[in-house]
Amino acid sequence: MREKKTVFSGAQPTGSLTLGNYIGALQNWKELEKDHNCLYCIVDLHSLTVRQDPKEFHKVSLSFLAQYLASGLNPEKNIIFFQSHVPQHVELSWILGCITYVGELKRMTQFKDKSGQNRDNVNSGLFTYPVLMAADILLYKTDLVPVGEDQKQHLELTRDIATRFNNLYGETFSVPKMYTPKIGARIMSLQEPTKKMSKSDENANATILLMDSEDSIMKKIKRAVTDSENIIAYRDEQPGIKNLITIYSSLTGLSVEEVVSKYEGKGYGVFKTDTAEIVIEFLRPFKKSYEDYMNNLDFIEKVYETGAKRAYELAENTMTLVRKRMGMV
Ligand code: AMP
Ligand code: TRP
């Protein structure tokens, strides 16, 4: 029995991290680092399913590492690294692709959405994206994967692939479990609160970026779409208000009931201003810390080099076993 469980998660280095990324994923990453062996990856190869400008991509990739660190992830406790620095991810992805059915991949809603949005670039990487994600996870015999709600289908496929491999070739992989926050697994768009908040939303008012200025956070939250009920209640009929309550509760640690009762009889104006202030206060140290890391690229380099070395060793252990199990000479 291994004593500590293994945790793996990642985000694509495109655009900039959102408050949804933080509440749905990174907040849990930080919590789990206390008593798990954690690997937090910047999945740069996944980003290539959409065309990237090389110069910009390089910059954004480094900036993501700084954003991980500024979110409070400890680079000594956790293995923080770039996916492309550990070639076993791609090797395992090929092998797992050979036991994944086209029918399974065709059912993935993210593929359907993304191929619908990028009609001129429906490349095969977009289609096999979930197999590479399964390889990321299984390569480290991961037990827990802290992600937001939108990754549920990919995680179920990962579990199916792991079980299939184990049945075909003998017990090799742990079958990982998804780990989502009790509330906040799906932070919604501020403009269309029935859609998830997304890095790639074209409407800048819909999304709060961790790096947004204080002014713009205040404006965006004040402009957030709500309803005409004029009562602060946590219910599906009021998705805009429900979303703001979720954000408020996630960042303060107050329960939903406590937030609701605090604002009983108060108007949306006050509630929005207070919520904006909470977000602003919360992000102030993040931004300061982000600037410090970006001014210290030598440190960033040390973090990802050490991370890659540590990940490589673990990955190679698993691959040695996988190759042997499959009969490779
Ligand atoms: P991505 O932005 O797709 O690279 O996602 C990185 C992580 O953030 C994944 O674990 C997602 O599930 C999570 N995530 C993305 N958007 C949201 C959101 N609006 N609410 C909660 N979690 C999210
Ligand atoms: N597909 C995930 C997303 O878009 C990113 C990702 C890639 C990931 N590999 C992973 C998340 C492994 C968790 C574990 O959010």
mmCIF file of C-alpha atoms and ligand atoms in Angstrom:
data_model
loop_
_atom_site.group_PDB
_atom_site.id
_atom_site.type_symbol
_atom_site.label_atom_id
_atom_site.label_comp_id
_atom_site.label_asym_id
_atom_site.label_seq_id
_atom_site.Cartn_x
_atom_site.Cartn_y
_atom_site.Cartn_z
ATOM 1 C CA MET A 1 0.000 0.000 0.000
ATOM 2 C CA ARG A 2 1.294 3.427 -0.897
ATOM 3 C CA GLU A 3 0.806 5.753 2.041
ATOM 4 C CA LYS A 4 -0.182 8.976 0.285
ATOM 5 C CA LYS A 5 -2.629 9.133 -2.601
ATOM 6 C CA THR A 6 -1.568 10.615 -5.921
ATOM 7 C CA VAL A 7 -3.302 13.661 -7.378
ATOM 8 C CA PHE A 8 -2.959 14.880 -10.962
ATOM 9 C CA SER A 9 -4.531 17.864 -12.673
ATOM 10 C CA GLY A 10 -3.799 20.385 -15.370
ATOM 11 C CA ALA A 11 -4.966 23.329 -17.401
ATOM 12 C CA GLN A 12 -4.289 24.406 -20.962
ATOM 13 C CA PRO A 13 -2.040 27.450 -21.347
ATOM 14 C CA THR A 14 -4.342 29.523 -23.492
ATOM 15 C CA GLY A 15 -5.609 32.982 -22.630
ATOM 16 C CA SER A 16 -5.493 33.605 -18.918
ATOM 17 C CA LEU A 17 -6.838 31.780 -15.843
ATOM 18 C CA THR A 18 -10.383 32.702 -14.865
ATOM 19 C CA LEU A 19 -12.117 32.849 -11.528
ATOM 20 C CA GLY A 20 -13.904 29.672 -12.712
ATOM 21 C CA ASN A 21 -10.565 27.880 -13.101
ATOM 22 C CA TYR A 22 -9.559 29.016 -9.644
ATOM 23 C CA ILE A 23 -12.752 28.080 -7.806
ATOM 24 C CA GLY A 24 -13.427 24.909 -9.807
ATOM 25 C CA ALA A 25 -9.889 23.563 -9.842
ATOM 26 C CA LEU A 26 -6.922 25.452 -8.369
ATOM 27 C CA GLN A 27 -8.504 26.110 -4.995
ATOM 28 C CA ASN A 28 -8.772 22.344 -4.543
ATOM 29 C CA TRP A 29 -5.276 21.740 -5.851
ATOM 30 C CA LYS A 30 -3.980 23.893 -3.034
ATOM 31 C CA GLU A 31 -6.091 22.072 -0.472
ATOM 32 C CA LEU A 32 -4.903 18.648 -1.680
ATOM 33 C CA GLU A 33 -1.195 19.509 -1.570
ATOM 34 C CA LYS A 34 -1.350 19.209 2.220
ATOM 35 C CA ASP A 35 -1.577 15.442 2.362
ATOM 36 C CA HIS A 36 -1.265 14.013 -1.139
ATOM 37 C CA ASN A 37 1.469 13.543 -3.698
ATOM 38 C CA CYS A 38 0.402 16.080 -6.286
ATOM 39 C CA LEU A 39 1.380 16.670 -9.886
ATOM 40 C CA TYR A 40 0.133 19.871 -11.485
ATOM 41 C CA CYS A 41 0.759 20.072 -15.175
ATOM 42 C CA ILE A 42 0.533 22.749 -17.817
ATOM 43 C CA VAL A 43 -0.905 20.727 -20.669
ATOM 44 C CA ASP A 44 0.697 22.601 -23.531
ATOM 45 C CA LEU A 45 0.287 19.766 -26.039
ATOM 46 C CA HIS A 46 -3.465 19.904 -25.555
ATOM 47 C CA SER A 47 -3.432 23.584 -26.496
ATOM 48 C CA LEU A 48 -2.057 22.718 -29.927
ATOM 49 C CA THR A 49 -5.453 21.375 -30.961
ATOM 50 C CA VAL A 50 -6.166 25.049 -31.619
ATOM 51 C CA ARG A 51 -3.684 27.035 -33.775
ATOM 52 C CA GLN A 52 -1.256 28.983 -31.601
ATOM 53 C CA ASP A 53 1.115 31.758 -32.493
ATOM 54 C CA PRO A 54 4.512 30.344 -31.328
ATOM 55 C CA LYS A 55 5.803 33.556 -29.745
ATOM 56 C CA GLU A 56 2.595 34.285 -27.893
ATOM 57 C CA PHE A 57 2.224 30.632 -26.894
ATOM 58 C CA HIS A 58 5.687 30.629 -25.335
ATOM 59 C CA LYS A 59 4.837 33.716 -23.307
ATOM 60 C CA VAL A 60 1.446 32.457 -22.206
ATOM 61 C CA SER A 61 2.904 29.094 -21.174
ATOM 62 C CA LEU A 62 5.404 30.765 -18.831
ATOM 63 C CA SER A 63 2.716 33.086 -17.579
ATOM 64 C CA PHE A 64 0.586 30.077 -16.645
ATOM 65 C CA LEU A 65 3.349 28.692 -14.516
ATOM 66 C CA ALA A 66 3.576 32.039 -12.737
ATOM 67 C CA GLN A 67 -0.204 31.980 -12.273
ATOM 68 C CA TYR A 68 -0.046 28.491 -10.740
ATOM 69 C CA LEU A 69 2.603 29.682 -8.286
ATOM 70 C CA ALA A 70 0.779 32.932 -7.543
ATOM 71 C CA SER A 71 -2.329 30.902 -6.730
ATOM 72 C CA GLY A 72 -0.318 29.520 -3.856
ATOM 73 C CA LEU A 73 0.834 26.127 -5.149
ATOM 74 C CA ASN A 74 4.041 25.162 -3.409
ATOM 75 C CA PRO A 75 6.725 24.071 -5.927
ATOM 76 C CA GLU A 76 8.537 22.037 -3.310
ATOM 77 C CA LYS A 77 5.549 20.029 -2.207
ATOM 78 C CA ASN A 78 4.101 19.583 -5.698
ATOM 79 C CA ILE A 79 5.529 18.483 -9.002
ATOM 80 C CA ILE A 80 4.787 21.409 -11.305
ATOM 81 C CA PHE A 81 5.754 20.862 -14.942
ATOM 82 C CA PHE A 82 5.041 21.158 -18.649
ATOM 83 C CA GLN A 83 3.420 18.182 -20.365
ATOM 84 C CA SER A 84 5.702 18.510 -23.411
ATOM 85 C CA HIS A 85 8.801 18.058 -21.208
ATOM 86 C CA VAL A 86 7.847 14.475 -20.375
ATOM 87 C CA PRO A 87 7.598 12.507 -23.637
ATOM 88 C CA GLN A 88 5.983 9.477 -21.996
ATOM 89 C CA HIS A 89 2.659 11.334 -22.094
ATOM 90 C CA VAL A 90 2.633 11.041 -25.866
ATOM 91 C CA GLU A 91 3.916 7.481 -25.859
ATOM 92 C CA LEU A 92 1.197 6.289 -23.500
ATOM 93 C CA SER A 93 -1.367 8.285 -25.424
ATOM 94 C CA TRP A 94 -0.582 6.259 -28.565
ATOM 95 C CA ILE A 95 -0.930 2.983 -26.687
ATOM 96 C CA LEU A 96 -4.194 3.967 -25.032
ATOM 97 C CA GLY A 97 -5.495 5.237 -28.364
ATOM 98 C CA CYS A 98 -5.203 1.687 -29.642
ATOM 99 C CA ILE A 99 -7.697 0.471 -27.029
ATOM 100 C CA THR A 100 -10.096 3.424 -27.322
ATOM 101 C CA TYR A 101 -12.961 3.206 -29.793
ATOM 102 C CA VAL A 102 -13.847 5.876 -32.317
ATOM 103 C CA GLY A 103 -17.433 5.575 -31.107
ATOM 104 C CA GLU A 104 -16.384 6.563 -27.596
ATOM 105 C CA LEU A 105 -14.527 9.638 -28.799
ATOM 106 C CA LYS A 106 -17.410 10.674 -31.044
ATOM 107 C CA ARG A 107 -19.658 10.896 -28.002
ATOM 108 C CA MET A 108 -17.500 13.486 -26.221
ATOM 109 C CA THR A 109 -19.491 16.691 -25.899
ATOM 110 C CA GLN A 110 -16.340 18.844 -25.780
ATOM 111 C CA PHE A 111 -15.336 17.458 -29.179
ATOM 112 C CA LYS A 112 -18.782 18.164 -30.564
ATOM 113 C CA ASP A 113 -18.700 21.724 -29.204
ATOM 114 C CA LYS A 114 -15.157 22.529 -30.277
ATOM 115 C CA SER A 115 -15.447 20.997 -33.731
ATOM 116 C CA GLY A 116 -18.644 22.986 -34.163
ATOM 117 C CA GLN A 117 -16.836 26.219 -33.216
ATOM 118 C CA ASN A 118 -13.695 25.602 -35.334
ATOM 119 C CA ARG A 119 -15.206 24.269 -38.528
ATOM 120 C CA ASP A 120 -12.103 25.148 -40.555
ATOM 121 C CA ASN A 121 -9.752 23.231 -38.230
ATOM 122 C CA VAL A 122 -11.342 19.986 -37.076
ATOM 123 C CA ASN A 123 -7.968 18.246 -36.714
ATOM 124 C CA SER A 124 -7.372 14.721 -35.458
ATOM 125 C CA GLY A 125 -5.742 16.068 -32.257
ATOM 126 C CA LEU A 126 -9.055 17.615 -31.301
ATOM 127 C CA PHE A 127 -10.637 14.196 -31.686
ATOM 128 C CA THR A 128 -8.029 12.254 -29.688
ATOM 129 C CA TYR A 129 -7.655 14.996 -27.051
ATOM 130 C CA PRO A 130 -9.335 12.848 -24.344
ATOM 131 C CA VAL A 131 -6.878 9.969 -24.936
ATOM 132 C CA LEU A 132 -3.933 12.271 -24.222
ATOM 133 C CA MET A 133 -5.764 13.430 -21.115
ATOM 134 C CA ALA A 134 -6.233 9.803 -20.029
ATOM 135 C CA ALA A 135 -2.499 9.232 -20.570
ATOM 136 C CA ASP A 136 -1.658 12.306 -18.434
ATOM 137 C CA ILE A 137 -3.668 10.889 -15.584
ATOM 138 C CA LEU A 138 -2.864 7.160 -15.817
ATOM 139 C CA LEU A 139 0.877 7.681 -16.299
ATOM 140 C CA TYR A 140 1.210 8.579 -12.622
ATOM 141 C CA LYS A 141 -1.166 5.909 -11.259
ATOM 142 C CA THR A 142 -3.347 8.801 -10.164
ATOM 143 C CA ASP A 143 -6.043 8.264 -7.533
ATOM 144 C CA LEU A 144 -7.718 11.683 -7.553
ATOM 145 C CA VAL A 145 -8.273 14.270 -10.283
ATOM 146 C CA PRO A 146 -9.460 17.672 -9.039
ATOM 147 C CA VAL A 147 -11.301 19.322 -11.938
ATOM 148 C CA GLY A 148 -14.463 21.286 -12.647
ATOM 149 C CA GLU A 149 -17.756 19.708 -13.686
ATOM 150 C CA ASP A 150 -17.058 20.134 -17.428
ATOM 151 C CA GLN A 151 -14.376 17.409 -17.299
ATOM 152 C CA LYS A 152 -16.696 14.695 -15.990
ATOM 153 C CA GLN A 153 -17.164 12.929 -19.313
ATOM 154 C CA HIS A 154 -13.411 12.889 -19.997
ATOM 155 C CA LEU A 155 -12.801 11.429 -16.585
ATOM 156 C CA GLU A 156 -15.355 8.692 -17.070
ATOM 157 C CA LEU A 157 -13.653 7.759 -20.330
ATOM 158 C CA THR A 158 -10.286 7.702 -18.521
ATOM 159 C CA ARG A 159 -11.730 5.271 -15.982
ATOM 160 C CA ASP A 160 -13.079 3.047 -18.766
ATOM 161 C CA ILE A 161 -9.717 3.036 -20.540
ATOM 162 C CA ALA A 162 -7.853 2.185 -17.314
ATOM 163 C CA THR A 163 -10.202 -0.686 -16.531
ATOM 164 C CA ARG A 164 -10.002 -1.989 -20.084
ATOM 165 C CA PHE A 165 -6.201 -1.951 -20.035
ATOM 166 C CA ASN A 166 -6.105 -3.719 -16.669
ATOM 167 C CA ASN A 167 -8.489 -6.417 -17.936
ATOM 168 C CA LEU A 168 -6.510 -6.958 -21.128
ATOM 169 C CA TYR A 169 -2.951 -6.848 -19.791
ATOM 170 C CA GLY A 170 -3.155 -7.300 -16.023
ATOM 171 C CA GLU A 171 -3.484 -4.827 -13.149
ATOM 172 C CA THR A 172 -1.389 -1.793 -14.154
ATOM 173 C CA PHE A 173 -3.260 1.462 -13.581
ATOM 174 C CA SER A 174 -5.228 2.860 -10.645
ATOM 175 C CA VAL A 175 -8.760 3.742 -11.697
ATOM 176 C CA PRO A 176 -8.895 7.453 -10.796
ATOM 177 C CA LYS A 177 -11.727 9.300 -9.095
ATOM 178 C CA MET A 178 -12.913 12.776 -9.952
ATOM 179 C CA TYR A 179 -12.699 15.364 -7.183
ATOM 180 C CA THR A 180 -14.920 18.443 -7.434
ATOM 181 C CA PRO A 181 -15.635 21.226 -4.960
ATOM 182 C CA LYS A 182 -18.964 20.928 -3.089
ATOM 183 C CA ILE A 183 -19.990 24.221 -4.573
ATOM 184 C CA GLY A 184 -18.313 26.074 -7.420
ATOM 185 C CA ALA A 185 -17.620 23.123 -9.728
ATOM 186 C CA ARG A 186 -19.251 25.173 -12.451
ATOM 187 C CA ILE A 187 -18.868 28.931 -12.229
ATOM 188 C CA MET A 188 -21.138 30.559 -14.768
ATOM 189 C CA SER A 189 -20.699 33.346 -17.285
ATOM 190 C CA LEU A 190 -21.575 36.764 -15.854
ATOM 191 C CA GLN A 191 -23.429 37.640 -19.049
ATOM 192 C CA GLU A 192 -25.222 34.358 -19.758
ATOM 193 C CA PRO A 193 -25.464 32.662 -16.369
ATOM 194 C CA THR A 194 -26.735 29.388 -17.848
ATOM 195 C CA LYS A 195 -23.371 28.913 -19.648
ATOM 196 C CA LYS A 196 -20.043 28.170 -17.946
ATOM 197 C CA MET A 197 -17.497 30.944 -17.469
ATOM 198 C CA SER A 198 -14.845 30.233 -20.065
ATOM 199 C CA LYS A 199 -11.354 31.519 -20.891
ATOM 200 C CA SER A 200 -12.314 31.662 -24.530
ATOM 201 C CA ASP A 201 -15.529 33.684 -24.213
ATOM 202 C CA GLU A 202 -15.528 36.484 -26.763
ATOM 203 C CA ASN A 203 -17.447 38.787 -24.466
ATOM 204 C CA ALA A 204 -14.869 40.073 -21.966
ATOM 205 C CA ASN A 205 -17.657 41.098 -19.573
ATOM 206 C CA ALA A 206 -18.650 37.455 -19.143
ATOM 207 C CA THR A 207 -15.423 36.351 -17.508
ATOM 208 C CA ILE A 208 -13.312 37.455 -14.568
ATOM 209 C CA LEU A 209 -9.638 36.832 -15.181
ATOM 210 C CA LEU A 210 -7.373 36.431 -12.177
ATOM 211 C CA MET A 211 -5.327 39.216 -13.722
ATOM 212 C CA ASP A 212 -8.153 41.698 -14.323
ATOM 213 C CA SER A 213 -7.724 45.187 -12.888
ATOM 214 C CA GLU A 214 -9.714 46.147 -9.804
ATOM 215 C CA ASP A 215 -11.712 48.603 -11.850
ATOM 216 C CA SER A 216 -12.736 46.098 -14.399
ATOM 217 C CA ILE A 217 -13.700 43.490 -11.778
ATOM 218 C CA MET A 218 -16.007 46.035 -10.152
ATOM 219 C CA LYS A 219 -17.544 46.959 -13.516
ATOM 220 C CA LYS A 220 -18.000 43.383 -14.662
ATOM 221 C CA ILE A 221 -19.719 42.280 -11.459
ATOM 222 C CA LYS A 222 -21.946 45.368 -11.368
ATOM 223 C CA ARG A 223 -22.975 44.606 -14.933
ATOM 224 C CA ALA A 224 -23.550 40.915 -14.262
ATOM 225 C CA VAL A 225 -26.888 39.746 -15.648
ATOM 226 C CA THR A 226 -29.392 38.995 -12.876
ATOM 227 C CA ASP A 227 -33.208 39.040 -12.777
ATOM 228 C CA SER A 228 -36.113 41.137 -11.576
ATOM 229 C CA GLU A 229 -37.069 39.092 -8.499
ATOM 230 C CA ASN A 230 -35.087 41.422 -6.257
ATOM 231 C CA ILE A 231 -34.495 38.798 -3.613
ATOM 232 C CA ILE A 232 -31.136 37.232 -2.870
ATOM 233 C CA ALA A 233 -31.861 33.519 -3.041
ATOM 234 C CA TYR A 234 -29.844 30.480 -4.086
ATOM 235 C CA ARG A 235 -32.082 28.827 -6.633
ATOM 236 C CA ASP A 236 -31.986 27.700 -10.261
ATOM 237 C CA GLU A 237 -34.658 30.208 -11.285
ATOM 238 C CA GLN A 238 -32.164 32.999 -10.481
ATOM 239 C CA PRO A 239 -28.978 31.714 -12.125
ATOM 240 C CA GLY A 240 -27.151 35.074 -12.090
ATOM 241 C CA ILE A 241 -27.651 35.648 -8.369
ATOM 242 C CA LYS A 242 -26.990 31.989 -7.632
ATOM 243 C CA ASN A 243 -23.639 32.292 -9.413
ATOM 244 C CA LEU A 244 -22.643 35.402 -7.440
ATOM 245 C CA ILE A 245 -23.594 33.675 -4.177
ATOM 246 C CA THR A 246 -21.421 30.733 -5.213
ATOM 247 C CA ILE A 247 -18.450 33.014 -5.876
ATOM 248 C CA TYR A 248 -19.013 34.877 -2.593
ATOM 249 C CA SER A 249 -19.247 31.658 -0.616
ATOM 250 C CA SER A 250 -16.255 29.981 -2.292
ATOM 251 C CA LEU A 251 -13.931 32.894 -1.630
ATOM 252 C CA THR A 252 -15.006 33.662 1.940
ATOM 253 C CA GLY A 253 -15.670 30.159 3.234
ATOM 254 C CA LEU A 254 -19.140 31.285 4.403
ATOM 255 C CA SER A 255 -21.859 28.748 3.660
ATOM 256 C CA VAL A 256 -24.513 29.548 1.067
ATOM 257 C CA GLU A 257 -27.090 29.889 3.881
ATOM 258 C CA GLU A 258 -24.888 32.346 5.726
ATOM 259 C CA VAL A 259 -24.466 34.497 2.622
ATOM 260 C CA VAL A 260 -28.194 34.411 1.880
ATOM 261 C CA SER A 261 -29.147 35.389 5.406
ATOM 262 C CA LYS A 262 -26.523 38.153 5.510
ATOM 263 C CA TYR A 263 -28.209 39.797 2.512
ATOM 264 C CA GLU A 264 -31.812 39.224 3.482
ATOM 265 C CA GLY A 265 -33.853 42.278 2.574
ATOM 266 C CA LYS A 266 -30.923 43.961 0.809
ATOM 267 C CA GLY A 267 -30.842 44.981 -2.847
ATOM 268 C CA TYR A 268 -28.802 43.573 -5.710
ATOM 269 C CA GLY A 269 -26.703 46.755 -5.857
ATOM 270 C CA VAL A 270 -25.237 46.279 -2.392
ATOM 271 C CA PHE A 271 -24.748 42.578 -2.878
ATOM 272 C CA LYS A 272 -22.927 43.075 -6.179
ATOM 273 C CA THR A 273 -20.623 45.760 -4.771
ATOM 274 C CA ASP A 274 -19.757 43.584 -1.777
ATOM 275 C CA THR A 275 -19.131 40.555 -3.997
ATOM 276 C CA ALA A 276 -16.864 42.617 -6.250
ATOM 277 C CA GLU A 277 -14.931 43.830 -3.224
ATOM 278 C CA ILE A 278 -14.433 40.307 -1.996
ATOM 279 C CA VAL A 279 -13.078 39.243 -5.375
ATOM 280 C CA ILE A 280 -10.807 42.297 -5.548
ATOM 281 C CA GLU A 281 -9.419 41.739 -2.052
ATOM 282 C CA PHE A 282 -8.913 38.112 -2.806
ATOM 283 C CA LEU A 283 -7.007 38.775 -6.036
ATOM 284 C CA ARG A 284 -4.802 41.599 -4.734
ATOM 285 C CA PRO A 285 -2.072 39.357 -3.276
ATOM 286 C CA PHE A 286 -2.387 37.049 -6.301
ATOM 287 C CA LYS A 287 -1.517 39.848 -8.689
ATOM 288 C CA LYS A 288 1.377 41.103 -6.625
ATOM 289 C CA SER A 289 2.795 37.625 -6.385
ATOM 290 C CA TYR A 290 2.268 37.040 -10.118
ATOM 291 C CA GLU A 291 4.312 40.145 -10.950
ATOM 292 C CA ASP A 292 7.112 38.982 -8.653
ATOM 293 C CA TYR A 293 7.286 35.580 -10.345
ATOM 294 C CA MET A 294 7.201 37.057 -13.838
ATOM 295 C CA ASN A 295 10.159 39.230 -12.862
ATOM 296 C CA ASN A 296 12.047 36.158 -11.797
ATOM 297 C CA LEU A 297 12.118 33.913 -14.826
ATOM 298 C CA ASP A 298 15.205 32.105 -13.503
ATOM 299 C CA PHE A 299 13.118 30.818 -10.644
ATOM 300 C CA ILE A 300 10.310 29.797 -13.001
ATOM 301 C CA GLU A 301 12.838 27.863 -15.066
ATOM 302 C CA LYS A 302 14.111 26.064 -11.976
ATOM 303 C CA VAL A 303 10.587 25.080 -11.023
ATOM 304 C CA TYR A 304 9.721 23.550 -14.389
ATOM 305 C CA GLU A 305 13.089 21.848 -14.810
ATOM 306 C CA THR A 306 12.900 20.215 -11.395
ATOM 307 C CA GLY A 307 9.259 19.346 -12.022
ATOM 308 C CA ALA A 308 10.046 17.648 -15.333
ATOM 309 C CA LYS A 309 12.865 15.615 -13.814
ATOM 310 C CA ARG A 310 10.699 14.326 -11.004
ATOM 311 C CA ALA A 311 7.742 13.607 -13.307
ATOM 312 C CA TYR A 312 9.988 11.867 -15.863
ATOM 313 C CA GLU A 313 11.172 9.351 -13.304
ATOM 314 C CA LEU A 314 7.677 8.430 -12.196
ATOM 315 C CA ALA A 315 6.460 8.292 -15.790
ATOM 316 C CA GLU A 316 9.305 6.037 -16.867
ATOM 317 C CA ASN A 317 8.536 3.601 -14.030
ATOM 318 C CA THR A 318 4.981 3.232 -15.267
ATOM 319 C CA MET A 319 6.029 2.981 -18.914
ATOM 320 C CA THR A 320 8.543 0.237 -18.147
ATOM 321 C CA LEU A 321 5.704 -1.780 -16.686
ATOM 322 C CA VAL A 322 3.304 -0.918 -19.532
ATOM 323 C CA ARG A 323 5.810 -1.934 -22.224
ATOM 324 C CA LYS A 324 6.504 -5.188 -20.418
ATOM 325 C CA ARG A 325 2.828 -5.957 -19.930
ATOM 326 C CA MET A 326 2.192 -5.463 -23.639
ATOM 327 C CA GLY A 327 5.051 -7.676 -24.729
ATOM 328 C CA MET A 328 7.324 -5.069 -26.268
ATOM 329 C CA VAL A 329 10.902 -6.247 -26.692
HETATM 330 P P1 AMP B 1 -9.514 24.804 -18.836
HETATM 331 O O1 AMP B 1 -9.847 26.253 -18.680
HETATM 332 O O2 AMP B 1 -10.487 24.132 -19.750
HETATM 333 O O3 AMP B 1 -8.070 24.522 -19.150
HETATM 334 O O4 AMP B 1 -9.802 24.151 -17.411
HETATM 335 C C1 AMP B 1 -8.895 24.047 -16.343
HETATM 336 C C2 AMP B 1 -9.629 23.563 -15.110
HETATM 337 O O5 AMP B 1 -10.586 24.532 -14.656
HETATM 338 C C3 AMP B 1 -10.457 22.276 -15.335
HETATM 339 O O6 AMP B 1 -10.381 21.492 -14.166
HETATM 340 C C4 AMP B 1 -11.858 22.792 -15.522
HETATM 341 O O7 AMP B 1 -12.829 21.826 -15.169
HETATM 342 C C5 AMP B 1 -11.883 23.966 -14.565
HETATM 343 N N1 AMP B 1 -12.867 24.987 -15.011
HETATM 344 C C6 AMP B 1 -12.861 25.654 -16.199
HETATM 345 N N2 AMP B 1 -13.892 26.519 -16.265
HETATM 346 C C7 AMP B 1 -14.588 26.383 -15.100
HETATM 347 C C8 AMP B 1 -15.768 27.004 -14.565
HETATM 348 N N3 AMP B 1 -16.437 27.937 -15.240
HETATM 349 N N4 AMP B 1 -16.188 26.607 -13.346
HETATM 350 C C9 AMP B 1 -15.520 25.670 -12.643
HETATM 351 N N5 AMP B 1 -14.399 25.055 -13.083
HETATM 352 C C10 AMP B 1 -13.931 25.390 -14.297
HETATM 353 N N1 TRP B 2 -8.939 18.750 -20.494
HETATM 354 C C1 TRP B 2 -8.673 19.547 -19.349
HETATM 355 C C2 TRP B 2 -9.415 20.874 -19.498
HETATM 356 O O1 TRP B 2 -9.678 21.337 -20.562
HETATM 357 C C3 TRP B 2 -7.197 19.813 -19.178
HETATM 358 C C4 TRP B 2 -6.464 18.552 -18.878
HETATM 359 C C5 TRP B 2 -5.628 17.879 -19.708
HETATM 360 C C6 TRP B 2 -6.503 17.838 -17.657
HETATM 361 N N2 TRP B 2 -5.127 16.787 -19.098
HETATM 362 C C7 TRP B 2 -5.632 16.709 -17.846
HETATM 363 C C8 TRP B 2 -7.167 18.009 -16.457
HETATM 364 C C9 TRP B 2 -5.456 15.771 -16.840
HETATM 365 C C10 TRP B 2 -6.975 17.073 -15.450
HETATM 366 C C11 TRP B 2 -6.125 15.956 -15.644
HETATM 367 O O2 TRP B 2 -9.715 21.468 -18.511
#
